[in-house]
CSV table of C-alpha atoms and ligand atoms in Angstrom, one decimal:
chain,number,residue,atom,x,y,z
A,1,MET,CA,11.9,10.4,5.8
A,2,GLN,CA,8.7,8.3,4.8
A,3,VAL,CA,10.3,5.2,3.2
A,4,ARG,CA,8.3,4.5,-0.4
A,5,VAL,CA,8.2,1.0,-2.3
A,6,ARG,CA,6.7,0.2,-4.9
A,7,PHE,CA,5.9,-3.0,-7.0
A,8,ALA,CA,6.0,-2.6,-11.0
A,9,PRO,CA,4.7,-5.3,-12.5
A,10,SER,CA,4.7,-4.9,-16.7
A,11,PRO,CA,1.2,-6.1,-17.2
A,12,THR,CA,2.6,-9.3,-19.6
A,13,GLY,CA,1.1,-12.4,-18.4
A,14,TYR,CA,-0.1,-13.0,-15.4
A,15,LEU,CA,0.8,-12.5,-11.1
A,16,HIS,CA,3.1,-15.4,-10.9
A,17,VAL,CA,4.3,-16.1,-7.1
A,18,GLY,CA,7.7,-14.4,-7.8
A,19,GLY,CA,6.5,-11.2,-8.6
A,20,ALA,CA,3.8,-11.6,-5.9
A,21,ARG,CA,7.0,-12.5,-3.2
A,22,THR,CA,8.4,-9.1,-4.6
A,23,ALA,CA,5.3,-7.3,-4.0
A,24,LEU,CA,4.6,-9.0,-0.6
A,25,PHE,CA,8.1,-7.5,0.8
A,26,ASN,CA,7.8,-4.3,-0.7
A,27,TRP,CA,4.7,-4.3,1.3
A,28,LEU,CA,5.6,-5.4,4.5
A,29,TYR,CA,8.5,-3.0,3.9
A,30,ALA,CA,6.3,-0.1,3.6
A,31,ARG,CA,3.6,-1.2,6.5
A,32,LYS,CA,6.7,-1.9,9.2
A,33,THR,CA,8.3,1.6,8.5
A,34,GLY,CA,5.0,3.3,8.3
A,35,GLY,CA,5.6,4.1,4.1
A,36,LYS,CA,4.2,4.1,1.0
A,37,PHE,CA,3.2,1.2,-0.9
A,38,ILE,CA,3.2,2.3,-4.4
A,39,LEU,CA,1.7,0.2,-7.1
A,40,ARG,CA,2.9,1.1,-10.4
A,41,ILE,CA,1.9,-0.6,-13.8
A,42,GLU,CA,4.5,-0.5,-16.4
A,43,ASP,CA,3.1,-0.8,-19.6
A,44,THR,CA,5.2,0.2,-21.5
A,45,ASP,CA,5.6,-2.8,-23.8
A,46,LEU,CA,2.4,-1.4,-25.9
A,47,GLU,CA,2.3,-4.6,-28.3
A,48,ARG,CA,2.5,-7.4,-25.0
A,49,SER,CA,1.1,-5.2,-22.4
A,50,THR,CA,-3.2,-6.0,-21.7
A,51,ALA,CA,-5.9,-4.9,-20.0
A,52,GLN,CA,-7.2,-8.0,-18.9
A,53,ALA,CA,-2.7,-8.7,-17.3
A,54,VAL,CA,-3.6,-5.4,-15.3
A,55,GLU,CA,-7.2,-7.1,-13.2
A,56,THR,CA,-5.1,-10.2,-13.0
A,57,ILE,CA,-2.8,-8.6,-11.5
A,58,LEU,CA,-4.9,-6.3,-9.1
A,59,ASP,CA,-6.8,-9.4,-8.4
A,60,GLY,CA,-4.2,-11.1,-7.5
A,61,LEU,CA,-2.5,-8.7,-5.2
A,62,ARG,CA,-6.2,-8.0,-3.8
A,63,TRP,CA,-6.9,-11.4,-2.9
A,64,LEU,CA,-3.2,-11.8,-1.2
A,65,GLY,CA,-4.0,-8.8,1.0
A,66,LEU,CA,-1.5,-6.4,-0.6
A,67,ASP,CA,-3.8,-3.3,-0.3
A,68,TRP,CA,-1.7,-0.7,-2.2
A,69,ASP,CA,-1.6,2.7,-1.2
A,70,GLU,CA,-0.8,4.7,-3.7
A,71,GLY,CA,-1.5,4.7,-7.8
A,72,PRO,CA,-2.3,2.2,-9.6
A,73,PHE,CA,0.3,4.4,-11.5
A,74,TYR,CA,0.3,3.8,-15.2
A,75,GLN,CA,3.9,4.0,-16.9
A,76,THR,CA,2.4,5.0,-20.3
A,77,ALA,CA,0.5,8.3,-18.7
A,78,ASN,CA,4.7,9.4,-18.2
A,79,LEU,CA,6.3,9.1,-21.2
A,80,GLU,CA,6.2,12.5,-22.3
A,81,LEU,CA,7.7,13.6,-19.0
A,82,HIS,CA,10.2,10.3,-19.4
A,83,ARG,CA,11.5,12.2,-23.0
A,84,GLN,CA,11.6,15.3,-21.4
A,85,LYS,CA,14.3,14.7,-18.9
A,86,ALA,CA,16.5,13.0,-21.9
A,87,GLU,CA,16.0,16.1,-23.3
A,88,GLU,CA,17.3,17.9,-19.6
A,89,MET,CA,20.5,15.2,-19.7
A,90,VAL,CA,21.3,16.3,-23.9
A,91,ALA,CA,21.3,19.9,-22.6
A,92,SER,CA,23.3,19.6,-19.2
A,93,GLY,CA,25.4,17.1,-21.7
A,94,HIS,CA,24.8,13.8,-19.8
A,95,ALA,CA,23.7,12.6,-23.4
A,96,TYR,CA,23.3,13.2,-26.8
A,97,ARG,CA,21.8,12.5,-29.9
A,98,CYS,CA,23.0,9.4,-31.8
A,99,PHE,CA,22.8,9.2,-35.7
A,100,CYS,CA,24.3,5.7,-36.3
A,101,SER,CA,21.7,4.3,-38.5
A,102,LYS,CA,20.8,0.8,-37.0
A,103,GLU,CA,22.4,-0.9,-40.6
A,104,LEU,CA,25.9,0.6,-39.6
A,105,LEU,CA,25.4,-0.6,-36.1
A,106,GLU,CA,24.1,-4.0,-36.9
A,107,GLU,CA,27.2,-4.4,-39.5
A,108,ARG,CA,29.8,-3.2,-36.9
A,109,ARG,CA,28.9,-5.0,-34.1
A,110,LYS,CA,28.6,-8.4,-36.8
A,111,ALA,CA,32.9,-7.4,-37.3
A,112,PHE,CA,33.1,-7.6,-33.9
A,113,GLU,CA,31.5,-11.4,-33.0
A,114,ALA,CA,33.8,-12.5,-36.2
A,115,ARG,CA,36.3,-11.9,-34.0
A,116,LYS,CA,34.6,-13.1,-30.9
A,117,LEU,CA,34.6,-9.8,-28.5
A,118,PRO,CA,31.5,-8.3,-27.8
A,119,TYR,CA,30.6,-5.0,-28.8
A,120,LYS,CA,29.9,-1.5,-27.5
A,121,TYR,CA,29.0,1.1,-28.9
A,122,GLU,CA,32.1,3.8,-29.9
A,123,GLY,CA,30.3,6.3,-29.2
A,124,THR,CA,30.7,8.0,-32.8
A,125,CYS,CA,28.6,10.8,-32.3
A,126,ARG,CA,29.2,11.8,-28.9
A,127,GLY,CA,32.1,14.0,-30.4
A,128,LEU,CA,29.9,16.0,-32.8
A,129,SER,CA,29.7,19.4,-32.4
A,130,SER,CA,26.4,21.4,-31.9
A,131,GLN,CA,26.5,22.5,-35.5
A,132,GLU,CA,26.6,19.4,-37.7
A,133,VAL,CA,24.0,18.3,-34.7
A,134,VAL,CA,22.2,21.2,-36.0
A,135,ALA,CA,22.7,20.5,-40.0
A,136,ARG,CA,21.5,17.0,-39.2
A,137,LEU,CA,18.7,18.0,-37.8
A,138,ALA,CA,17.4,19.6,-40.2
A,139,ALA,CA,18.0,17.5,-42.6
A,140,GLY,CA,15.4,15.4,-40.5
A,141,HIS,CA,18.2,12.2,-39.9
A,142,PRO,CA,17.1,10.0,-37.4
A,143,TYR,CA,18.1,9.6,-34.3
A,144,VAL,CA,17.9,8.1,-30.8
A,145,ILE,CA,19.8,9.5,-27.3
A,146,ARG,CA,22.4,8.3,-25.7
A,147,PHE,CA,23.9,8.4,-21.8
A,148,ALA,CA,26.7,9.1,-22.5
A,149,VAL,CA,28.9,7.4,-19.8
A,150,PRO,CA,31.5,9.1,-17.8
A,151,ARG,CA,35.4,8.0,-19.7
A,152,ASP,CA,37.5,8.4,-16.6
A,153,GLU,CA,38.8,5.4,-14.1
A,154,GLY,CA,36.2,5.9,-12.1
A,155,ALA,CA,32.6,3.4,-11.3
A,156,VAL,CA,29.2,3.3,-9.9
A,157,SER,CA,28.6,1.7,-6.9
A,158,TRP,CA,25.9,0.6,-4.8
A,159,THR,CA,25.6,-1.4,-1.0
A,160,ASP,CA,22.6,-3.0,-2.3
A,161,LEU,CA,20.4,-4.3,1.2
A,162,VAL,CA,20.7,-7.8,0.4
A,163,TYR,CA,24.0,-8.4,-2.1
A,164,GLY,CA,26.2,-6.2,-0.1
A,165,GLU,CA,28.5,-4.2,-2.2
A,166,GLN,CA,28.2,-3.7,-5.9
A,167,SER,CA,30.1,-1.9,-8.2
A,168,LYS,CA,30.5,-1.3,-12.1
A,169,GLN,CA,33.8,0.0,-14.1
A,170,HIS,CA,32.3,2.8,-16.1
A,171,VAL,CA,34.5,1.9,-19.0
A,172,ASP,CA,32.4,-1.5,-19.0
A,173,ILE,CA,29.6,0.5,-19.5
A,174,GLU,CA,27.6,1.2,-23.3
A,175,ASP,CA,26.4,4.7,-23.8
A,176,PHE,CA,23.1,3.5,-23.7
A,177,VAL,CA,20.4,4.1,-25.7
A,178,MET,CA,17.5,5.8,-23.7
A,179,VAL,CA,15.0,6.8,-25.8
A,180,ARG,CA,14.4,5.3,-29.9
A,181,ALA,CA,14.5,7.0,-32.6
A,182,ASP,CA,10.8,6.6,-33.0
A,183,SER,CA,11.3,9.5,-29.9
A,184,SER,CA,10.0,6.2,-27.3
A,185,PRO,CA,11.4,6.1,-24.5
A,186,LEU,CA,13.5,2.9,-23.5
A,187,TYR,CA,12.4,1.5,-20.1
A,188,ILE,CA,15.7,1.8,-18.8
A,189,LEU,CA,15.3,5.5,-18.6
A,190,SER,CA,11.3,5.4,-17.7
A,191,ASN,CA,11.2,2.8,-15.0
A,192,ALA,CA,14.1,5.1,-13.2
A,193,VAL,CA,12.4,8.7,-13.9
A,194,ASP,CA,9.0,7.3,-12.5
A,195,ASP,CA,10.8,5.8,-9.4
A,196,ALA,CA,12.7,9.4,-8.5
A,197,LEU,CA,9.3,11.2,-9.3
A,198,GLN,CA,7.1,8.7,-7.5
A,199,GLY,CA,9.8,9.5,-4.1
A,200,VAL,CA,10.8,5.5,-4.0
A,201,THR,CA,13.6,5.4,-1.3
A,202,HIS,CA,13.9,2.0,-1.9
A,203,VAL,CA,13.7,-0.1,-4.7
A,204,ILE,CA,12.7,-4.0,-3.8
A,205,ARG,CA,12.6,-6.1,-6.8
A,206,GLY,CA,14.0,-9.1,-8.3
A,207,GLN,CA,17.6,-9.9,-8.7
A,208,ASP,CA,17.2,-9.5,-12.8
A,209,GLY,CA,17.2,-5.6,-12.1
A,210,ILE,CA,20.9,-5.6,-11.1
A,211,PRO,CA,22.2,-5.4,-14.4
A,212,ASN,CA,20.1,-1.8,-14.8
A,213,THR,CA,20.8,-1.0,-11.7
A,214,PRO,CA,24.2,1.1,-12.6
A,215,LYS,CA,22.8,2.7,-15.5
A,216,GLN,CA,19.6,3.8,-13.3
A,217,ILE,CA,22.3,4.8,-10.9
A,218,LEU,CA,23.9,7.2,-13.3
A,219,ILE,CA,20.2,8.6,-14.7
A,220,TYR,CA,19.4,9.5,-11.1
A,221,LYS,CA,22.6,11.7,-11.0
A,222,ALA,CA,22.7,13.3,-14.4
A,223,LEU,CA,19.0,14.9,-13.5
A,224,GLY,CA,20.4,15.7,-9.9
A,225,TYR,CA,17.9,13.0,-8.4
A,226,LYS,CA,18.6,11.3,-4.8
A,227,VAL,CA,19.8,7.8,-5.5
A,228,PRO,CA,17.3,5.5,-3.7
A,229,GLU,CA,18.6,2.1,-1.6
A,230,PHE,CA,17.8,-0.9,-3.7
A,231,ALA,CA,17.2,-4.3,-2.1
A,232,HIS,CA,17.3,-7.2,-5.3
A,233,LEU,CA,15.5,-10.4,-4.1
A,234,PRO,CA,17.1,-13.9,-5.0
A,235,LEU,CA,15.8,-16.1,-7.7
A,236,ILE,CA,13.4,-18.4,-8.1
A,237,LEU,CA,14.3,-21.3,-9.5
A,238,ASP,CA,13.1,-25.2,-9.7
A,239,PRO,CA,14.7,-27.9,-8.2
A,240,SER,CA,16.7,-28.5,-11.7
A,241,ARG,CA,17.7,-25.1,-11.3
A,242,ALA,CA,15.6,-23.7,-13.9
A,243,LYS,CA,13.9,-20.2,-14.0
A,244,LEU,CA,10.2,-20.7,-12.9
A,245,SER,CA,8.0,-20.2,-16.1
A,246,LYS,CA,4.7,-20.3,-17.4
A,247,ARG,CA,5.7,-22.3,-20.2
A,248,LEU,CA,8.0,-25.2,-19.0
A,249,HIS,CA,6.4,-25.2,-15.3
A,250,GLY,CA,2.8,-24.7,-16.3
A,251,ASP,CA,0.0,-22.5,-14.3
A,252,VAL,CA,2.0,-23.9,-10.9
A,253,VAL,CA,3.5,-20.5,-11.1
A,254,MET,CA,0.4,-18.0,-11.4
A,255,VAL,CA,-0.9,-17.0,-8.3
A,256,LYS,CA,-4.6,-17.6,-9.3
A,257,PHE,CA,-3.9,-21.4,-9.9
A,258,TYR,CA,-3.8,-21.4,-5.8
A,259,GLN,CA,-6.8,-18.8,-5.3
A,260,GLU,CA,-8.8,-21.5,-7.3
A,261,ARG,CA,-7.2,-25.2,-5.7
A,262,GLY,CA,-8.3,-24.0,-2.8
A,263,PHE,CA,-5.7,-21.8,-0.7
A,264,LEU,CA,-5.9,-19.6,2.1
A,265,PRO,CA,-4.1,-16.4,1.1
A,266,ASP,CA,-2.3,-16.1,4.4
A,267,ALA,CA,-1.0,-19.1,4.0
A,268,LEU,CA,0.5,-18.8,0.1
A,269,ALA,CA,1.5,-15.3,1.6
A,270,ASN,CA,3.7,-17.4,4.9
A,271,PHE,CA,5.2,-19.9,2.0
A,272,LEU,CA,6.2,-16.8,0.2
A,273,LEU,CA,7.5,-15.1,2.6
A,274,LEU,CA,9.7,-18.2,3.7
A,275,LEU,CA,10.8,-18.3,-0.2
A,276,GLY,CA,14.3,-16.0,0.4
A,277,TRP,CA,13.7,-14.7,3.6
A,278,SER,CA,13.8,-16.4,7.0
A,279,PRO,CA,13.4,-14.9,10.4
A,280,GLY,CA,17.5,-16.3,11.4
A,281,ASP,CA,15.0,-18.8,14.0
A,282,ASP,CA,12.7,-22.0,13.6
A,283,ARG,CA,9.5,-20.3,13.7
A,284,GLU,CA,7.8,-21.0,10.5
A,285,PHE,CA,4.1,-19.3,11.0
A,286,PHE,CA,3.6,-15.7,10.4
A,287,SER,CA,0.3,-13.8,11.3
A,288,ARG,CA,0.7,-10.6,9.1
A,289,GLU,CA,1.3,-8.4,12.1
A,290,GLU,CA,3.9,-10.9,12.6
A,291,MET,CA,5.5,-11.0,9.7
A,292,ILE,CA,5.4,-7.3,9.1
A,293,GLU,CA,7.1,-6.8,12.9
A,294,ALA,CA,9.9,-9.7,11.8
A,295,PHE,CA,10.5,-8.5,8.5
A,296,SER,CA,14.2,-7.3,7.3
A,297,PHE,CA,16.6,-7.7,4.6
A,298,GLU,CA,18.8,-9.0,6.4
A,299,GLY,CA,16.9,-11.6,6.6
A,300,ILE,CA,16.5,-12.0,2.8
A,301,ASN,CA,18.9,-14.9,1.5
A,302,ARG,CA,21.8,-13.8,-1.5
A,303,SER,CA,21.1,-17.4,-2.6
A,304,ASN,CA,18.4,-18.7,-5.3
A,305,SER,CA,15.2,-20.1,-3.6
A,306,ILE,CA,14.2,-23.4,-4.4
A,307,PHE,CA,10.5,-24.0,-5.4
A,308,ASN,CA,9.4,-27.4,-5.6
A,309,PHE,CA,6.9,-27.5,-8.3
A,310,ARG,CA,5.2,-30.7,-8.4
A,311,LYS,CA,3.2,-32.4,-11.6
A,312,GLY,CA,1.5,-34.6,-9.3
A,313,ASP,CA,-2.0,-35.6,-9.0
A,314,GLU,CA,-5.0,-33.8,-7.5
A,315,ARG,CA,-4.0,-33.4,-4.0
A,316,ASN,CA,0.0,-32.8,-4.6
A,317,PHE,CA,0.0,-30.0,-7.8
A,318,THR,CA,2.4,-28.3,-6.0
A,319,ASP,CA,5.6,-27.3,-3.8
A,320,PRO,CA,4.6,-30.3,-1.0
A,321,LYS,CA,5.7,-27.3,1.8
A,322,ALA,CA,3.1,-25.0,0.2
A,323,ILE,CA,0.6,-27.7,0.7
A,324,TRP,CA,1.7,-28.6,4.3
A,325,MET,CA,1.4,-24.7,5.5
A,326,ASN,CA,-1.8,-24.4,3.6
A,327,ALA,CA,-3.3,-27.9,5.8
A,328,GLU,CA,-2.0,-26.4,8.9
A,329,TYR,CA,-3.6,-23.1,8.2
A,330,ILE,CA,-6.6,-25.6,7.3
A,331,SER,CA,-6.9,-27.4,10.6
A,332,LYS,CA,-5.4,-24.3,13.3
A,333,MET,CA,-6.9,-20.9,12.2
A,334,PRO,CA,-9.8,-19.7,14.2
A,335,LEU,CA,-12.8,-21.5,12.5
A,336,ASP,CA,-14.4,-18.2,12.1
A,337,ARG,CA,-12.0,-17.0,10.3
A,338,LEU,CA,-11.8,-20.0,7.7
A,339,LEU,CA,-15.4,-20.5,7.3
A,340,PRO,CA,-16.1,-17.5,5.4
A,341,PHE,CA,-13.3,-19.4,2.7
A,342,VAL,CA,-15.4,-22.7,2.9
A,343,ILE,CA,-19.2,-20.8,2.2
A,344,ALA,CA,-17.4,-18.8,-0.6
A,345,GLU,CA,-15.7,-22.5,-2.0
A,346,PHE,CA,-19.5,-23.9,-1.5
A,347,LYS,CA,-21.2,-20.9,-3.0
A,348,GLN,CA,-18.8,-21.6,-6.2
A,349,LYS,CA,-19.9,-25.3,-6.5
A,350,GLY,CA,-23.1,-25.3,-5.9
A,351,LEU,CA,-22.8,-27.0,-3.0
A,352,TRP,CA,-24.2,-23.6,-0.8
A,353,ARG,CA,-28.2,-24.2,1.0
A,354,SER,CA,-29.8,-21.7,2.4
A,355,GLU,CA,-30.3,-24.1,5.6
A,356,TYR,CA,-26.6,-23.9,6.1
A,357,GLU,CA,-27.7,-20.0,7.0
A,358,SER,CA,-30.1,-20.7,9.5
A,359,GLU,CA,-31.6,-23.8,10.8
A,360,ARG,CA,-28.3,-25.9,10.3
A,361,SER,CA,-25.6,-23.3,10.6
A,362,GLU,CA,-24.0,-24.4,13.9
A,363,TRP,CA,-24.2,-28.0,12.1
A,364,PHE,CA,-22.4,-26.8,8.8
A,365,ALA,CA,-19.5,-25.3,11.2
A,366,LYS,CA,-19.0,-28.0,13.3
A,367,THR,CA,-18.8,-30.5,10.3
A,368,ILE,CA,-15.9,-27.9,8.9
A,369,ASP,CA,-14.5,-28.2,12.0
A,370,LEU,CA,-14.5,-31.9,12.1
A,371,LEU,CA,-13.3,-32.4,8.6
A,372,ARG,CA,-10.6,-29.5,8.4
A,373,ALA,CA,-8.2,-31.5,10.6
A,374,ARG,CA,-7.1,-33.7,7.6
A,375,TYR,CA,-7.6,-31.4,4.7
A,376,ARG,CA,-5.0,-29.5,2.9
A,377,THR,CA,-7.3,-27.3,0.0
A,378,LEU,CA,-10.6,-25.6,0.9
A,379,SER,CA,-11.0,-27.6,-2.4
A,380,ASP,CA,-11.1,-30.5,-0.2
A,381,PHE,CA,-14.2,-29.8,1.4
A,382,THR,CA,-16.4,-29.9,-1.8
A,383,SER,CA,-14.6,-33.3,-3.2
A,384,LEU,CA,-13.2,-35.0,-0.5
A,385,GLY,CA,-16.3,-33.8,2.0
A,386,ARG,CA,-19.1,-34.5,-0.3
A,387,PRO,CA,-20.2,-37.1,1.6
A,388,TYR,CA,-21.0,-35.2,4.3
A,389,PHE,CA,-23.0,-32.8,2.8
A,390,GLU,CA,-24.8,-34.4,-0.4
A,391,ASP,CA,-26.4,-37.8,-0.6
A,392,ASP,CA,-24.5,-38.3,-4.4
A,393,PHE,CA,-21.4,-39.7,-3.8
A,394,ASP,CA,-18.7,-41.4,-5.1
A,395,TYR,CA,-17.6,-45.4,-3.2
A,396,GLU,CA,-14.2,-45.2,-4.2
A,397,PRO,CA,-13.1,-48.8,-5.1
A,398,ALA,CA,-10.5,-49.4,-2.6
A,399,SER,CA,-12.5,-48.5,0.0
A,400,VAL,CA,-15.1,-50.4,-1.1
A,401,SER,CA,-13.2,-54.1,-1.7
A,402,LYS,CA,-11.0,-53.5,1.6
A,403,ASN,CA,-13.9,-52.7,3.8
A,404,LEU,CA,-16.8,-54.4,2.4
A,405,LYS,CA,-15.4,-57.2,1.5
A,406,ASP,CA,-17.2,-59.5,4.3
A,407,THR,CA,-20.4,-61.4,2.9
A,408,SER,CA,-21.6,-61.3,6.3
A,409,LEU,CA,-22.2,-58.0,6.1
A,410,VAL,CA,-24.9,-58.4,3.5
A,411,THR,CA,-27.3,-59.1,7.0
A,412,LEU,CA,-25.3,-57.3,9.4
A,413,LEU,CA,-25.2,-53.5,7.8
A,414,PRO,CA,-29.5,-53.3,7.9
A,415,GLY,CA,-28.9,-55.5,10.7
A,416,LEU,CA,-27.4,-52.4,11.8
A,417,ALA,CA,-29.2,-50.4,10.6
A,418,ASP,CA,-32.7,-51.2,12.5
A,419,LYS,CA,-30.7,-50.7,15.3
A,420,LEU,CA,-30.0,-47.3,15.1
A,421,GLU,CA,-33.2,-46.3,13.7
A,422,LYS,CA,-34.9,-47.5,16.9
A,423,LEU,CA,-32.3,-44.8,18.8
A,424,GLN,CA,-33.3,-41.5,20.6
A,425,ASP,CA,-30.6,-39.2,20.8
A,426,PHE,CA,-28.6,-40.2,17.9
A,427,SER,CA,-25.1,-38.7,19.4
A,428,ALA,CA,-21.4,-40.4,18.8
A,429,GLU,CA,-21.6,-41.6,22.3
A,430,ALA,CA,-24.7,-43.2,21.6
A,431,VAL,CA,-23.8,-44.6,18.1
A,432,GLU,CA,-20.9,-46.4,19.4
A,433,ALA,CA,-22.9,-48.0,22.4
A,434,VAL,CA,-25.4,-49.9,20.4
A,435,LEU,CA,-22.5,-50.9,17.8
A,436,ARG,CA,-20.4,-52.1,20.0
A,437,THR,CA,-23.3,-54.2,21.7
A,438,TYR,CA,-24.3,-55.6,18.3
A,439,ALA,CA,-21.1,-56.8,17.5
A,440,SER,CA,-21.1,-59.2,20.2
A,441,GLN,CA,-24.3,-60.0,19.9
A,442,CYS,CA,-23.4,-61.0,16.4
A,443,GLY,CA,-19.9,-62.5,17.2
A,444,VAL,CA,-17.9,-60.2,15.2
A,445,LYS,CA,-15.2,-57.7,15.8
A,446,ALA,CA,-16.2,-53.6,15.9
A,447,GLY,CA,-13.7,-53.1,13.8
A,448,LEU,CA,-15.5,-54.6,11.0
A,449,LEU,CA,-18.5,-52.6,11.7
A,450,ILE,CA,-17.3,-49.7,11.7
A,451,ASN,CA,-14.7,-49.7,8.8
A,452,ALA,CA,-18.0,-50.6,6.8
A,453,ALA,CA,-19.7,-48.3,8.0
A,454,ARG,CA,-17.0,-45.7,6.9
A,455,THR,CA,-17.6,-46.8,3.1
A,456,ALA,CA,-20.8,-46.8,3.4
A,457,LEU,CA,-21.7,-43.5,5.3
A,458,THR,CA,-18.8,-41.7,3.2
A,459,GLY,CA,-17.1,-44.2,0.6
A,460,GLN,CA,-13.4,-43.5,1.8
A,461,SER,CA,-11.2,-45.3,3.9
A,462,VAL,CA,-10.2,-42.8,6.1
A,463,GLY,CA,-12.2,-39.4,8.0
A,464,PRO,CA,-12.7,-38.5,11.3
A,465,GLY,CA,-13.6,-40.7,14.1
A,466,MET,CA,-16.5,-42.9,13.0
A,467,PHE,CA,-19.0,-42.2,15.7
A,468,ASP,CA,-18.4,-38.3,15.1
A,469,VAL,CA,-18.6,-39.4,11.8
A,470,PHE,CA,-22.1,-41.1,12.5
A,471,ALA,CA,-23.3,-38.0,14.5
A,472,THR,CA,-22.8,-35.5,11.9
A,473,ILE,CA,-24.3,-37.3,9.4
A,474,GLY,CA,-27.0,-37.9,11.0
A,475,GLN,CA,-29.7,-40.6,11.4
A,476,ARG,CA,-32.0,-40.6,9.1
A,477,ARG,CA,-29.4,-40.8,6.4
A,478,SER,CA,-27.0,-42.8,8.3
A,479,VAL,CA,-29.1,-45.9,8.4
A,480,GLU,CA,-30.4,-45.1,4.6
A,481,ARG,CA,-27.2,-45.4,4.1
A,482,LEU,CA,-26.0,-48.4,5.5
A,483,ARG,CA,-29.3,-50.7,4.1
A,484,ARG,CA,-27.7,-48.9,0.5
A,485,ALA,CA,-24.4,-50.0,1.1
A,486,VAL,CA,-25.6,-53.8,1.0
A,487,ARG,CA,-25.8,-53.5,-2.5
A,488,LEU,CA,-22.1,-52.9,-3.1
A,489,VAL,CA,-20.5,-56.1,-0.8
A,490,VAL,CA,-18.2,-57.4,-2.8
A,491,GLY,CA,-19.9,-59.8,-4.7
A,492,GLN,CA,-23.2,-58.7,-4.7
A,493,SER,CA,-24.6,-58.0,-7.9
A,494,ALA,CA,-26.7,-54.0,-8.0
B,501,LIG,N1,8.2,-3.6,-14.9
B,501,LIG,C1,10.2,-4.8,-14.5
B,501,LIG,C2,9.2,-6.0,-14.0
B,501,LIG,O1,8.5,-6.6,-14.3
B,501,LIG,C3,10.1,-4.3,-12.5
B,501,LIG,C4,11.6,-3.8,-12.8
B,501,LIG,C5,12.0,-3.0,-11.2
B,501,LIG,O2,11.0,-3.6,-10.0
B,501,LIG,O3,12.1,-2.1,-11.6
B,501,LIG,O4,10.4,-6.9,-14.2
């Protein structure tokens, strides 16, 4: 039997981290078993589904590298078929037409509520004779189609691949509506029929699908379809146990946000993998191949996953673990795999120069390699990294007041610049030798010059080894920046 799994998003919004995790787990299972990963757009909510939402979902999946083998199929294309299946169930006695009016049902529900009892449709129309049904149809009475849940002591049971034995008594299941009075099928029907017709063998979806499962199993059985396996995934909650929502948490729940904030798709996928799944040992980093190899339903946790989003600053905008993971990828992945992402970031920010493609390409790659150890997102390369590539950059006030407060720097910085200007070979070692000699000649600590130079050259207080910074920024620009910084020395007027 070939495994067939599907991701079935409703295109009513954006692709959120929960949906992306569901897609990832489906994809992993398909890839692991040599099966097929199907993409089905559940667009039956016509009022809320938009073409733009579909695009965002496809975009997000592509960006995450979750390639699908079949689809996208659109659920609305099959509505007629779903209706037919309901008719088939009416014909075989597994469903019936219900003529009870909305008003009547509403009245009954209220009466139950008044007595604090849950209302469940009592099956009034279940016993209508075929003559009565024909007469009402002929008179044009509107009707819905309801499933006739067996009236016995039995139960619907399944072994969930994550949550284990599940069961619901028939008496606890209402004769649920499958087709509305306007003849549109309900989601519960469309979803099950599509799964059956698309040959889905494993339904891997969020835990919020559990209440639908017994009804869907009844539908499968009534139509003579093989019941698929079910694997429900734990919820994703914030630290205060609220469900992640755009309304509550903002953009941080959207995949697109990570794309825009400079995440690497592999890092986000790795983070999502660990959101509800664990390998059973302490491994944290998984290449795609390793994920595929390690993934199993047994590793999925039953307890809810906590997503520790943050409403922090530019650099702390989401779960610290996600940021840490991205930083690890940035600093450790093979440079040649990182570069295309960095180049795209430069292009997007308008900082890409044609010279990086030719004579400076090696310099560009080396500079990225030097910077990446400290960076967390791709955006850091164009924000924090800006001084390495552009002459106009900001000096952080804290860096200026810390490193440029000694007034003797007014003469020391140009003095150092003069010495460095004379260097033939502007290597890190040569710069270091010049700086240290100059410091001892002037009777100051080398550290004073090193720190001041860092602020002068980059506007920042932290960064790679300072002599590497000199060599990277280059002789002409380093000399210029040392001279230019004199006006910044604390107390100097510009
Ligand atoms: N369209 C449903 C959703 O987005 C899919 C549920 C399922 O996978 O069965 O929640």
